[in-house]
Tab-separated table of C-alpha atoms in Angstrom:
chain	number	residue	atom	x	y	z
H	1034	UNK	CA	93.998	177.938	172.171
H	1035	UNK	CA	90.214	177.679	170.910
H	1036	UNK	CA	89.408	174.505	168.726
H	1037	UNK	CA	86.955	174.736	166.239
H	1038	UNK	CA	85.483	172.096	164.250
H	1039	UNK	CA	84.058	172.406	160.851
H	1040	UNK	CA	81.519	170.396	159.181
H	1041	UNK	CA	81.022	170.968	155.653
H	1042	UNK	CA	81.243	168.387	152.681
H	1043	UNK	CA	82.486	170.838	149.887
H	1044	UNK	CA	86.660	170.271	150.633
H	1045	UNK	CA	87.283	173.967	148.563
H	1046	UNK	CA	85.493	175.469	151.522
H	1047	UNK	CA	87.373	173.046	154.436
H	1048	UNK	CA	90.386	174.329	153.065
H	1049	UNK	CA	89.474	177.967	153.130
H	1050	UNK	CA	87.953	177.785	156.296
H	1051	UNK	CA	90.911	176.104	157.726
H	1052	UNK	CA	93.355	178.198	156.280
H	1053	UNK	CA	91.625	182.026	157.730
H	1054	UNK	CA	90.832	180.482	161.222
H	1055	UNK	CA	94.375	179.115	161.667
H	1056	UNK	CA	95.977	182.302	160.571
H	1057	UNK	CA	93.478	183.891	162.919
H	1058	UNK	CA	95.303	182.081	165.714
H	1059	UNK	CA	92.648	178.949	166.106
H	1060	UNK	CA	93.174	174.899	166.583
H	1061	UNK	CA	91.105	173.559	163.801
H	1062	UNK	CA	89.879	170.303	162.738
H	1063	UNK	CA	87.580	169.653	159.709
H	1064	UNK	CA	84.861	166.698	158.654
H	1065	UNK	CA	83.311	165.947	155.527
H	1066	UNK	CA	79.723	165.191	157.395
H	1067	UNK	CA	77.169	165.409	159.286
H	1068	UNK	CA	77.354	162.363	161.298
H	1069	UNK	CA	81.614	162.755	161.618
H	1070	UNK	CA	80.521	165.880	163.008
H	1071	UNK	CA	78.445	164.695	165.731
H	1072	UNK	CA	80.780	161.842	166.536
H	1073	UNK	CA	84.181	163.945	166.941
H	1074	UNK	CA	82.261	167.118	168.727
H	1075	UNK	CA	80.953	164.289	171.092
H	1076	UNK	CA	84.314	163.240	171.710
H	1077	UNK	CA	86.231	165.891	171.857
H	1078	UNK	CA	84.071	168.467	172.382
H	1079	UNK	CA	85.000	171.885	170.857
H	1080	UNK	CA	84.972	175.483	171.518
H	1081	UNK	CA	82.699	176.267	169.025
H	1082	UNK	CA	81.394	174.172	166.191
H	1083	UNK	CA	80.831	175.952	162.410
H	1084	UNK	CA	78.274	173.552	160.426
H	1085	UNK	CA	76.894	173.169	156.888
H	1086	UNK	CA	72.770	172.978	156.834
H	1087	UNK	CA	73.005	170.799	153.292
H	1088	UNK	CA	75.383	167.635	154.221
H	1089	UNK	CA	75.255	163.959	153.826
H	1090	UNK	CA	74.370	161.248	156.625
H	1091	UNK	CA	72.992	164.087	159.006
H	1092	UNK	CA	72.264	167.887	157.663
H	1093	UNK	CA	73.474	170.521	160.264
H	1094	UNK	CA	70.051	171.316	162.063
H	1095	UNK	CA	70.074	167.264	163.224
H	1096	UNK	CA	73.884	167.438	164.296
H	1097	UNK	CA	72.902	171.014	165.845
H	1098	UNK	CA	70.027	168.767	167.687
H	1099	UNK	CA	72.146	166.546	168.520
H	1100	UNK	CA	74.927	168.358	170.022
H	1101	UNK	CA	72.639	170.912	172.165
H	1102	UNK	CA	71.141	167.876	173.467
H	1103	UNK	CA	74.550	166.141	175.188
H	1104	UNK	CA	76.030	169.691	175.532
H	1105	UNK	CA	73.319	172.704	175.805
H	1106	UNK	CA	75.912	175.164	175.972
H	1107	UNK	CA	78.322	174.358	173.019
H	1108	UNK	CA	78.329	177.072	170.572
H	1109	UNK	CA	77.367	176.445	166.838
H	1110	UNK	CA	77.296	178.342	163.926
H	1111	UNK	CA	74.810	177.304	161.019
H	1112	UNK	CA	76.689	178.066	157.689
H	1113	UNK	CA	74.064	177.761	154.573
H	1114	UNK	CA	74.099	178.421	150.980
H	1115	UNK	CA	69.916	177.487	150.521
H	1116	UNK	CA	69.156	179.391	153.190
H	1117	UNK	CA	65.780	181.806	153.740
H	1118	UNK	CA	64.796	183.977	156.650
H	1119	UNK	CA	62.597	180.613	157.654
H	1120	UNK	CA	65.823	178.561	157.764
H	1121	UNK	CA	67.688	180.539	160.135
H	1122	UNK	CA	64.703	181.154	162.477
H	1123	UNK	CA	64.161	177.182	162.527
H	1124	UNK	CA	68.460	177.079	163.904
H	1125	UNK	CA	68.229	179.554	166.091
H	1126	UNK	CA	65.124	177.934	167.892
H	1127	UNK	CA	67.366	174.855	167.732
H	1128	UNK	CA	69.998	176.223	169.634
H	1129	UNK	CA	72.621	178.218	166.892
H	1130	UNK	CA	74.382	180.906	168.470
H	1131	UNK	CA	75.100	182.940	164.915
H	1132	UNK	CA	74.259	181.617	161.585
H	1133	UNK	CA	76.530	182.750	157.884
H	1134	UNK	CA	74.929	182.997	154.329
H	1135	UNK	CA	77.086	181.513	151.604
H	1136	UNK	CA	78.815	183.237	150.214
H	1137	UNK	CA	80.339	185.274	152.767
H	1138	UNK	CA	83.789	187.019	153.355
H	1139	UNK	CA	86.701	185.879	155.552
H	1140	UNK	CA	86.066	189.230	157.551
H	1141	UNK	CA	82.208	188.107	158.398
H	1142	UNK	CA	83.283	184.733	159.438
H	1143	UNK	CA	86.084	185.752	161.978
H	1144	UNK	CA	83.770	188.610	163.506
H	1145	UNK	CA	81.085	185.832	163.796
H	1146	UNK	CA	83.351	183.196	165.635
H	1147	UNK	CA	84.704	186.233	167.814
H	1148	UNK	CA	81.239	187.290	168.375
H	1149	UNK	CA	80.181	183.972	169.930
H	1150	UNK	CA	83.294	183.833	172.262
H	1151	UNK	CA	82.392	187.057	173.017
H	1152	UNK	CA	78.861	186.098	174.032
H	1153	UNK	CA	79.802	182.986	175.977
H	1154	UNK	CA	82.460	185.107	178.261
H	1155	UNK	CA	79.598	187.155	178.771
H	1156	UNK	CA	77.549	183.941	179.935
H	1157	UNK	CA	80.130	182.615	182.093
H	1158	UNK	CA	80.615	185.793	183.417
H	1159	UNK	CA	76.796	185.924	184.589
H	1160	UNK	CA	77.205	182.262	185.465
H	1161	UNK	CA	80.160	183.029	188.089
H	1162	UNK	CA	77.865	186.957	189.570
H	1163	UNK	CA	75.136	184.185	190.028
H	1164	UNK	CA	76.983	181.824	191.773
H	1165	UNK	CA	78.873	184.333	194.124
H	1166	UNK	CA	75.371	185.642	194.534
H	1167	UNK	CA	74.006	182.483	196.269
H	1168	UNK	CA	76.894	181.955	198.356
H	1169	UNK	CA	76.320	185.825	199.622
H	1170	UNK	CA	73.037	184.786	200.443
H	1171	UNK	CA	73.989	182.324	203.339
H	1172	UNK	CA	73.758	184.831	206.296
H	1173	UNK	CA	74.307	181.846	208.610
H	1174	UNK	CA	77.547	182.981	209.826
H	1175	UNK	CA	79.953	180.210	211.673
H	1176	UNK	CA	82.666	178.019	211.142
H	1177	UNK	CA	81.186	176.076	213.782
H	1178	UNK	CA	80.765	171.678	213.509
H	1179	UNK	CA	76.823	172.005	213.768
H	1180	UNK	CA	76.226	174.871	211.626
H	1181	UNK	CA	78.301	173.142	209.203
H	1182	UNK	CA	75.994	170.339	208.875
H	1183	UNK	CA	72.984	172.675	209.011
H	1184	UNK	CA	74.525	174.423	205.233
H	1185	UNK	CA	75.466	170.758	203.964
H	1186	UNK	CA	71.959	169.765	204.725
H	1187	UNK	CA	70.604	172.914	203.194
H	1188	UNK	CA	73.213	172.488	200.056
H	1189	UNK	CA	71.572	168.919	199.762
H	1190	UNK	CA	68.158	169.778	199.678
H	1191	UNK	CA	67.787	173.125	197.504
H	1192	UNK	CA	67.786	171.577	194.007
H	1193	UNK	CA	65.110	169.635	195.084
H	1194	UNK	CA	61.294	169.828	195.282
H	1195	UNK	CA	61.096	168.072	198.551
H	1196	UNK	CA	59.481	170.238	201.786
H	1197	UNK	CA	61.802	171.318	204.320
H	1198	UNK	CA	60.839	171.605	208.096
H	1199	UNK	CA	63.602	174.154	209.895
H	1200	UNK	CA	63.046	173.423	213.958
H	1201	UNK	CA	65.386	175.481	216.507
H	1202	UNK	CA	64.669	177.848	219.095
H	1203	UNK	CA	63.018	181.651	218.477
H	1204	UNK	CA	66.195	183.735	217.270
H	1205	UNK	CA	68.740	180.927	215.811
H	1206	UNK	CA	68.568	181.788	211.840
H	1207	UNK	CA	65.516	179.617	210.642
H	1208	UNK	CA	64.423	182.183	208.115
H	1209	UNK	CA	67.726	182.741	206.884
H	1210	UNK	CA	68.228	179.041	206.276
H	1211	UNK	CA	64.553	178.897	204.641
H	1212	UNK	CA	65.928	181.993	202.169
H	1213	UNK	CA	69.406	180.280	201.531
H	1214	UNK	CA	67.912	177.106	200.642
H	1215	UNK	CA	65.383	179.448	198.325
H	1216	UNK	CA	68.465	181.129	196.767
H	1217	UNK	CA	70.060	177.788	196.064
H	1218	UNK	CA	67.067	176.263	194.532
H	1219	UNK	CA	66.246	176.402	190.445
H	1220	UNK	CA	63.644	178.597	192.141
H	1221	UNK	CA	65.918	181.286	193.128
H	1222	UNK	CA	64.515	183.149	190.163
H	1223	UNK	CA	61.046	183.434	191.457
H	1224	UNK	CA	59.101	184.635	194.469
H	1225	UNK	CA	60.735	184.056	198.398
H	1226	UNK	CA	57.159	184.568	200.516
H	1227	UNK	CA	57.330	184.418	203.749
H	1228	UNK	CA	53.921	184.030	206.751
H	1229	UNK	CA	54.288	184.166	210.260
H	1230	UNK	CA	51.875	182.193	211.140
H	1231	UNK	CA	51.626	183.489	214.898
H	1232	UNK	CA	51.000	187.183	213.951
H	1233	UNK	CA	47.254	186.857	212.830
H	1234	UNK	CA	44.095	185.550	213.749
H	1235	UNK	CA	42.648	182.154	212.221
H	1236	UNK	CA	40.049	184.161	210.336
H	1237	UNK	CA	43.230	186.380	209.272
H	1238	UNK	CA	45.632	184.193	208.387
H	1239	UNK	CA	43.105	182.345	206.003
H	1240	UNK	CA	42.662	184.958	204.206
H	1241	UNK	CA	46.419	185.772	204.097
H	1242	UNK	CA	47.488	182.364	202.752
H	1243	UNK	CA	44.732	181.728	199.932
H	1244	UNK	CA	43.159	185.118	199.385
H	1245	UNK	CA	39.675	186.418	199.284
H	1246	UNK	CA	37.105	187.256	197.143
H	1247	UNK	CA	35.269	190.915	197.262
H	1248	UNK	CA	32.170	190.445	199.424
H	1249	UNK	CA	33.817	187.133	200.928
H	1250	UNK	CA	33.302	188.829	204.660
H	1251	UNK	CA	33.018	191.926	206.191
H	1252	UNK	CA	35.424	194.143	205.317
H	1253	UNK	CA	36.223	192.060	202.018
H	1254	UNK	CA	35.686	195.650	199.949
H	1255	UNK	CA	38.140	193.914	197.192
H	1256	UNK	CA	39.296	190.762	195.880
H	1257	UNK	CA	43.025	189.827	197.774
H	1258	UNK	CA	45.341	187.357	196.076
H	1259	UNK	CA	46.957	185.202	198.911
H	1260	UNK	CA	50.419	184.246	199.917
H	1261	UNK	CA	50.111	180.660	197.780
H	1262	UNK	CA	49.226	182.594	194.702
H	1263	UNK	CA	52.468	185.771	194.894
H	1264	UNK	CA	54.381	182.309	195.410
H	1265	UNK	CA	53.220	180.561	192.550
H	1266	UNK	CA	56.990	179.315	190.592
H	1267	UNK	CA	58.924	180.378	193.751
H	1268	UNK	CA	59.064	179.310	197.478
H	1269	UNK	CA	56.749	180.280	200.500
H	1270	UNK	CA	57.969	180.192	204.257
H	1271	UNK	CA	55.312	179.181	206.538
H	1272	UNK	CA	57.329	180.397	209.864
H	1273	UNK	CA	55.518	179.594	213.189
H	1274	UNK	CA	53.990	177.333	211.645
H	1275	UNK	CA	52.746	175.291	215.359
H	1276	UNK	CA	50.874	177.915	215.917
H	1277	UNK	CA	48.416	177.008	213.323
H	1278	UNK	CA	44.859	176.222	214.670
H	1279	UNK	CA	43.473	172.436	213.314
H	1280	UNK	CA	40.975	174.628	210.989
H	1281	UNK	CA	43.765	176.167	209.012
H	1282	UNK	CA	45.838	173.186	209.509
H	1283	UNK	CA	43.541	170.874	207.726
H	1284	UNK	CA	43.406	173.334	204.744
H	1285	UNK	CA	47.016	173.366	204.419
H	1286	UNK	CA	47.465	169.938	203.649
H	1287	UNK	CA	45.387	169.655	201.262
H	1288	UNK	CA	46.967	172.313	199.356
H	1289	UNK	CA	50.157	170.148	200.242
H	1290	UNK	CA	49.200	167.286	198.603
H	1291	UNK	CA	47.171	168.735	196.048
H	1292	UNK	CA	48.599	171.955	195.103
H	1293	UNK	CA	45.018	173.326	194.652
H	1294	UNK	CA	43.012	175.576	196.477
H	1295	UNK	CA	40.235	178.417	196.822
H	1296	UNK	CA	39.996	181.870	197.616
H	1297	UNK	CA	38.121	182.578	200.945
H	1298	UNK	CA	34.354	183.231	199.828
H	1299	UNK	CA	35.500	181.611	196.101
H	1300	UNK	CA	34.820	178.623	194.026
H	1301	UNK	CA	37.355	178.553	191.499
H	1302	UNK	CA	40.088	176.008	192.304
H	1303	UNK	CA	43.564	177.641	192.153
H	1304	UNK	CA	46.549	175.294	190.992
H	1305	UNK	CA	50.402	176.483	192.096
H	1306	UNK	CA	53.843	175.232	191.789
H	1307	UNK	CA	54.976	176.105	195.148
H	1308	UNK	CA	57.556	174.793	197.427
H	1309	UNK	CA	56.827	174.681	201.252
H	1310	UNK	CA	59.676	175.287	204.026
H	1311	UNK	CA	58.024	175.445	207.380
H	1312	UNK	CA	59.634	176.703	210.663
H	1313	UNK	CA	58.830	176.271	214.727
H	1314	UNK	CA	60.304	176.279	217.335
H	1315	UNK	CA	57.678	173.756	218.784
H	1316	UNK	CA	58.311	169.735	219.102
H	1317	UNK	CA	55.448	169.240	216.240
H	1318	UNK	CA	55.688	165.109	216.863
H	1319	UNK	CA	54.272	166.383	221.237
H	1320	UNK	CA	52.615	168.646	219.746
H	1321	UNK	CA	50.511	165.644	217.032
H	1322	UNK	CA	50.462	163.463	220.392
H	1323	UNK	CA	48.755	165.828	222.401
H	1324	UNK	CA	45.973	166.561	219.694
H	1325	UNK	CA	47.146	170.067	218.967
H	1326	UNK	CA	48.956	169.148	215.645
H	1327	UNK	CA	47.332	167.272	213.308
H	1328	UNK	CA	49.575	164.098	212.733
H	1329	UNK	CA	49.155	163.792	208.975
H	1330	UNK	CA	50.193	167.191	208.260
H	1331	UNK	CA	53.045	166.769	210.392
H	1332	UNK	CA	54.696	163.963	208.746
H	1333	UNK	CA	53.469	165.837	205.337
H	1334	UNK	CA	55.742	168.917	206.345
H	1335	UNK	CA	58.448	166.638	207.895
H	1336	UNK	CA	60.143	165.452	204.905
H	1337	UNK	CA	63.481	166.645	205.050
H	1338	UNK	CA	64.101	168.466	208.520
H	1339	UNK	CA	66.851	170.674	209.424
H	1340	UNK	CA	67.646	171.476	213.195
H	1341	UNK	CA	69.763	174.601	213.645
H	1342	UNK	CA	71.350	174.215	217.061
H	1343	UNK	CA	71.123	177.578	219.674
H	1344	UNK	CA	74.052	179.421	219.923
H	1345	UNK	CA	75.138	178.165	223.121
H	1346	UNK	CA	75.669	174.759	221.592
H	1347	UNK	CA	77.857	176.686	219.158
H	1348	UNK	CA	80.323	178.492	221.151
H	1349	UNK	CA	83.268	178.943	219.071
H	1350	UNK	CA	80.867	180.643	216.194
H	1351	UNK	CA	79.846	183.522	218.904
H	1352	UNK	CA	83.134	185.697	218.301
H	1353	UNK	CA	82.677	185.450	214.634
H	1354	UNK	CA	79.038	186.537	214.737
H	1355	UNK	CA	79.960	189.594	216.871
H	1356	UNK	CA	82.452	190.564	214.334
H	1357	UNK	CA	79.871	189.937	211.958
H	1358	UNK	CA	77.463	192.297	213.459
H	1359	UNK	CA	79.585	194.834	213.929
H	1360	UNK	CA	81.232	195.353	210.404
H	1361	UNK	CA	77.514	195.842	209.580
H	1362	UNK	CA	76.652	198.592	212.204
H	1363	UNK	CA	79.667	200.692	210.649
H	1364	UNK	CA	77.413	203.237	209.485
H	1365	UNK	CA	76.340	204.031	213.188
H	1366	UNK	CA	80.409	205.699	214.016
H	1367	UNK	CA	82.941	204.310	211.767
H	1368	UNK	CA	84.953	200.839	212.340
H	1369	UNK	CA	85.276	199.944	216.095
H	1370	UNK	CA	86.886	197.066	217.213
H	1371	UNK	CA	85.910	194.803	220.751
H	1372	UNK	CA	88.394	194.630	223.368
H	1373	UNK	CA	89.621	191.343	224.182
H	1374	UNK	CA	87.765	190.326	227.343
H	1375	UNK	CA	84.703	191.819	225.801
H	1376	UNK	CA	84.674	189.048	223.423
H	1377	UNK	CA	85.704	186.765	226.332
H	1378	UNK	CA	82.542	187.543	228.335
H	1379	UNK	CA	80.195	187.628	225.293
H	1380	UNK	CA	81.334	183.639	224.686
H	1381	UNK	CA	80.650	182.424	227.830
H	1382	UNK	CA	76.970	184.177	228.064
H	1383	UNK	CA	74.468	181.138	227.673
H	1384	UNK	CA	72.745	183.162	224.856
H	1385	UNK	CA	68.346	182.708	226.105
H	1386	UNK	CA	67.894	184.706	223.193
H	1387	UNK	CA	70.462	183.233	220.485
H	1388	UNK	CA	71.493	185.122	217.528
H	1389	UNK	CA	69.241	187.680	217.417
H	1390	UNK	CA	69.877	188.697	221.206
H	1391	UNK	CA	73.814	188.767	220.102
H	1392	UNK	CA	73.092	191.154	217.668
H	1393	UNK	CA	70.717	193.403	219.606
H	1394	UNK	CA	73.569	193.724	222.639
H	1395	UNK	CA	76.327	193.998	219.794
H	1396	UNK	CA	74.217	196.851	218.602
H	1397	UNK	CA	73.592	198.576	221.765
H	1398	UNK	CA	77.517	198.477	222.309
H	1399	UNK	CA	78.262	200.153	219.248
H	1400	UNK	CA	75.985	203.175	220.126
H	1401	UNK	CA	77.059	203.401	224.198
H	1402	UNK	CA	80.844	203.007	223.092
H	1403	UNK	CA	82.613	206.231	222.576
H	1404	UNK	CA	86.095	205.422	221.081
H	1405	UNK	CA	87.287	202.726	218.763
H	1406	UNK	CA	87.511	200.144	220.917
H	1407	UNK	CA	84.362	198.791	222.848
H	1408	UNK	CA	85.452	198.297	226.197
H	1409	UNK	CA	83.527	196.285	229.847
H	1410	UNK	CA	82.009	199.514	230.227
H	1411	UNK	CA	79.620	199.583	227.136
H	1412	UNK	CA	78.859	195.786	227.578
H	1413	UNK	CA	75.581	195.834	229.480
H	1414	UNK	CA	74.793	193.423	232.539
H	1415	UNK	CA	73.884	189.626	231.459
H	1416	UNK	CA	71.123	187.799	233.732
H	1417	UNK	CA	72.388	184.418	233.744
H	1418	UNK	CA	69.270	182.038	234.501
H	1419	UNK	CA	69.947	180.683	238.654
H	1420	UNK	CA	72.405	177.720	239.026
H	1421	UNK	CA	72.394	175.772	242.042
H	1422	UNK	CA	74.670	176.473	244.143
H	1423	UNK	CA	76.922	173.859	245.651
H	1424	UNK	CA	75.824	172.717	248.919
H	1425	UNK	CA	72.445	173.462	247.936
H	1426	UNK	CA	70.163	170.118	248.312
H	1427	UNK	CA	69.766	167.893	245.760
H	1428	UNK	CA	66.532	167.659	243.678
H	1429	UNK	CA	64.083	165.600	245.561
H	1430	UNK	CA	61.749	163.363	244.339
H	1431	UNK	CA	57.859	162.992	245.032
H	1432	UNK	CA	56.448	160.823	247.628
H	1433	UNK	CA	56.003	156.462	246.510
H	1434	UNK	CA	52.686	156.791	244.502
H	1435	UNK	CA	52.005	160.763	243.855
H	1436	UNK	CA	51.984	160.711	239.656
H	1437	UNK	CA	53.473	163.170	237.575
H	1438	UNK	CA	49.954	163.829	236.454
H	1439	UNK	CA	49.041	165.035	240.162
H	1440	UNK	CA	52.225	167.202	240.694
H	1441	UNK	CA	51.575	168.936	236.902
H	1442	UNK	CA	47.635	169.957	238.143
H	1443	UNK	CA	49.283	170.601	241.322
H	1444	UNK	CA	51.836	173.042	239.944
H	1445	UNK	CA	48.476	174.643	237.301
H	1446	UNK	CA	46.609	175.288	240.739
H	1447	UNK	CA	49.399	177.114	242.663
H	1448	UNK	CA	50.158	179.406	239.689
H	1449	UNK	CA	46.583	180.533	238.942
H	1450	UNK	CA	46.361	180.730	242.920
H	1451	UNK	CA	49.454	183.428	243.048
H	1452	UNK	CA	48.639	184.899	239.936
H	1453	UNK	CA	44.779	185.965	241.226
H	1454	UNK	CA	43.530	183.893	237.690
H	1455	UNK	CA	45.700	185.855	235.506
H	1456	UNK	CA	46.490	183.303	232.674
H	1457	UNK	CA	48.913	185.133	231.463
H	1458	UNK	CA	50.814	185.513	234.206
H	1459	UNK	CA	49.935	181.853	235.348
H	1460	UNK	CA	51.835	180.611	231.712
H	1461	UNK	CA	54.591	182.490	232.133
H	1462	UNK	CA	55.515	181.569	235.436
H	1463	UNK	CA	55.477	177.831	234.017
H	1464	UNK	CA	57.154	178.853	230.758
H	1465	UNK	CA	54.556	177.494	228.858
H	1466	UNK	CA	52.363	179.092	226.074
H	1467	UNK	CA	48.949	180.542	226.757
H	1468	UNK	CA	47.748	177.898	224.040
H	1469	UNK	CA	49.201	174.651	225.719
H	1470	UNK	CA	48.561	176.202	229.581
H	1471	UNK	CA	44.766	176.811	228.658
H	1472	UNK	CA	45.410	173.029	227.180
H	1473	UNK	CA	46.597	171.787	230.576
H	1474	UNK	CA	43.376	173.166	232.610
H	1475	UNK	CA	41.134	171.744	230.227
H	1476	UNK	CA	42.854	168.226	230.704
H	1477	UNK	CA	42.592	168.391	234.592
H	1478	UNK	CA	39.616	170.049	234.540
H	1479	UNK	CA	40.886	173.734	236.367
H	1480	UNK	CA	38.626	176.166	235.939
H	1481	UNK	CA	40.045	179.074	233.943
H	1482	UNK	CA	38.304	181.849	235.611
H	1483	UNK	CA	40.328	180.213	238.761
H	1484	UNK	CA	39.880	183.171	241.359
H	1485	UNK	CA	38.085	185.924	239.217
């Protein structure tokens, strides 16, 4: 049953008022004023609360003050026999839901109560969409120990201001983390911009983040608003963001401690409320070591950070993703279904690629499959990286006194040696990036024409 309190010091009208709302089916309790009012809603906390503007002790637009303040959401009615177009402006600014001119009928009142129930199903009702909304939005699928903690983490930090830094291998969910933690966030309301910062050139990627004027370089036909500005009240994802160069890099914190900036070619300083989640898939802290990172920005990004393990740390979640996928791809030939050792062999593949490489094969299954049921024969061939085998000889070490140092220039040589100079090539025979290979022939002095 709803309880309603009324607060009015004329007892004709408590009686009247208590009389039609308890025939109407309502608990109600009365008080002669203001400050009663405030006490016993405090306390007990109504339904709704139906209060006199002229009262003694406290008149109703203090105990309406009052009560929004301990409970924003309570609904009030402002009830007023001195009142003017002025005076219910002034409560509904305040906080009234509804407000009645004395005199009024017992008809108006009860369609004024209902009316306000009717409004705050309505907002609980939006409150619940919103809710479910958010928890759609975490597309990191897995029932899984480690992904657990990655959402608990992510559940911690989105009410927050504080920067996140998501690190994990290419292809494990690090964007989708970055937009759940968005969509949890008082944010979720504004902007979700996202910059990956390995796609463009320095000169590029400048202009991308804080914009340009017209005339700012060649080319600049028209002034461009950057990334930090569309983000201004919301969140922007700086993915990639080890691939930075120190120029850019030294830019970016500023605008991380200062939340200020200008336009390429500009002198106006910009101000933004922003909030920063970087990605990589980099070791940032080698990275800051090694000179390619600057250190300051690196413990400036690293406030909160969030590793999301590869999927071959997460086993028992690879089933469930595959499912996943596949309920998606249903528009491609109706509902399919895997066959048992399908899902067998798709658990035990080591996953190079992680999620994203599940989902590409799960795809490519449901358009090879013909019937129902996907079967060995649309699952394509895995290249499982070589194991040793087991009589094969055990790693040996160097010789007493050759350095690691020696046997890393040593390794640089042979690989632009077999590769005719291609750097390229050279880098990714030694799995390394063409940015921290040209690094290594620098530091032992290699000559990067090597055989051209």
């Amino acid at each position: 049953m709803r309880r309603i309190l009324v607060a009015d010091d004329e007892a004709n009208m408590r009686w009247v008022l208590e009389r039609a709302l308890t025939k109407a089916g309502y608990d109600v309790e009365t008080v002669e004023d203001g400050q009663l009012a405030i006490n016993r809603a405090l306390a007990e906390r109504p339904d709704i609360v139906l209060v006199d503007l002229k009262m003694p002790k406290q008149d109703g637009l203090s105990v309406l003050r009052a009560l929004k303040e301990q409970y924003p959401d309570l609904l009030v009615v402002m009830m007023t026999a001195h009142g003017s177009t002025s005076t219910a402006i002034e409560a509904m600014k305040a906080g009234a839901q509804d407000y009645l001119m004395k005199p009024f009928d017992i008809d108006e009142l009860l369609i004024t109560v209902a009316k306000a129930f009717e409004v705050e199903s309505l907002r609980e009702q939006v409150n619940y969409l919103k809710q479910e909304a958010r928890h759609e939005g975490w597309q990191l699928v897995g029932n899984s120990e480690k992904i657990q903690a990655v959402k608990h983490l992510a559940e911690r930090v989105a009410p927050t201001p504080a920067t996140v830094l998501i690190l994990g291998e290419s292809g494990t969910g690090k964007e989708l983390v970055a937009h759940a933690i968005h969509t949890l966030s008082p944010r979720v309301d504004g902007p979700f911009i996202r910059v990956n910062c390995a796609a463009l050139t320095e000169t590029l990627l400048e202009s991308e983040l804080f914009g340009h004027e017209k005339g700012a370089f060649t080319g600049a036909h028209t002034r461009k608003t950057g990334r930090f500005e569309l983000a201004d009240g919301g969140t922007l994802f700086l993915d990639e963001i080890g691939e930075l160069s120190l120029n850019v890099q030294a830019k970016l914190l500023r605008v991380l401690q200062e939340r200020m900036f200008e336009r390429v070619g500009g002198e106006k300083t910009i101000n933004v409320d922003v909030r920063i989640i970087a990605a990589t898939n980099r070791d940032l802290l080698k990275e800051a070591q090694e000179g390619r990172f600057r250190e300051d920005l690196y413990y400036r990004l690293n406030v909160f950070p969030i590793s999301v393990p590869p999927l071959r740390e997460r086993r028992e979640d690879i089933a469930l993703l595959a499912e996943h996928f596949l309920e998606r791809l249903k528009t491609y030939g109706g509902s399919k279904i895997f066959a048992p050792e399908v899902l067998s062999r798709l658990t035990s593949y080591s996953w190079p690629g992680n999620v994203r490489e599940l989902e590409n094969v799960v795809e490519r299954m449901v358009i090879i499959s013909q019937g129902a049921v996907i079967g060995m024969e649309s699952l394509p061939l895995f290249d499982e990286p070589p194991t040793l085998a087991k009589n094969s000889e055990p790693f040996v070490l160097p010789p007493e006194g050759v350095s690691l140092e020696e046997i890393e220039k040593s390794f640089l040589q042979q690989a632009m040696e077999q590769t005719g100079g291609n750097q390229s090539q050279a880098a990714k025979r030694l799995r390394l990036s063409r940015h921290a290979f040209l690094y290594r022939l620098e530091k032992y002095g290699i000559d990067p024409h090597w055989g051209i």
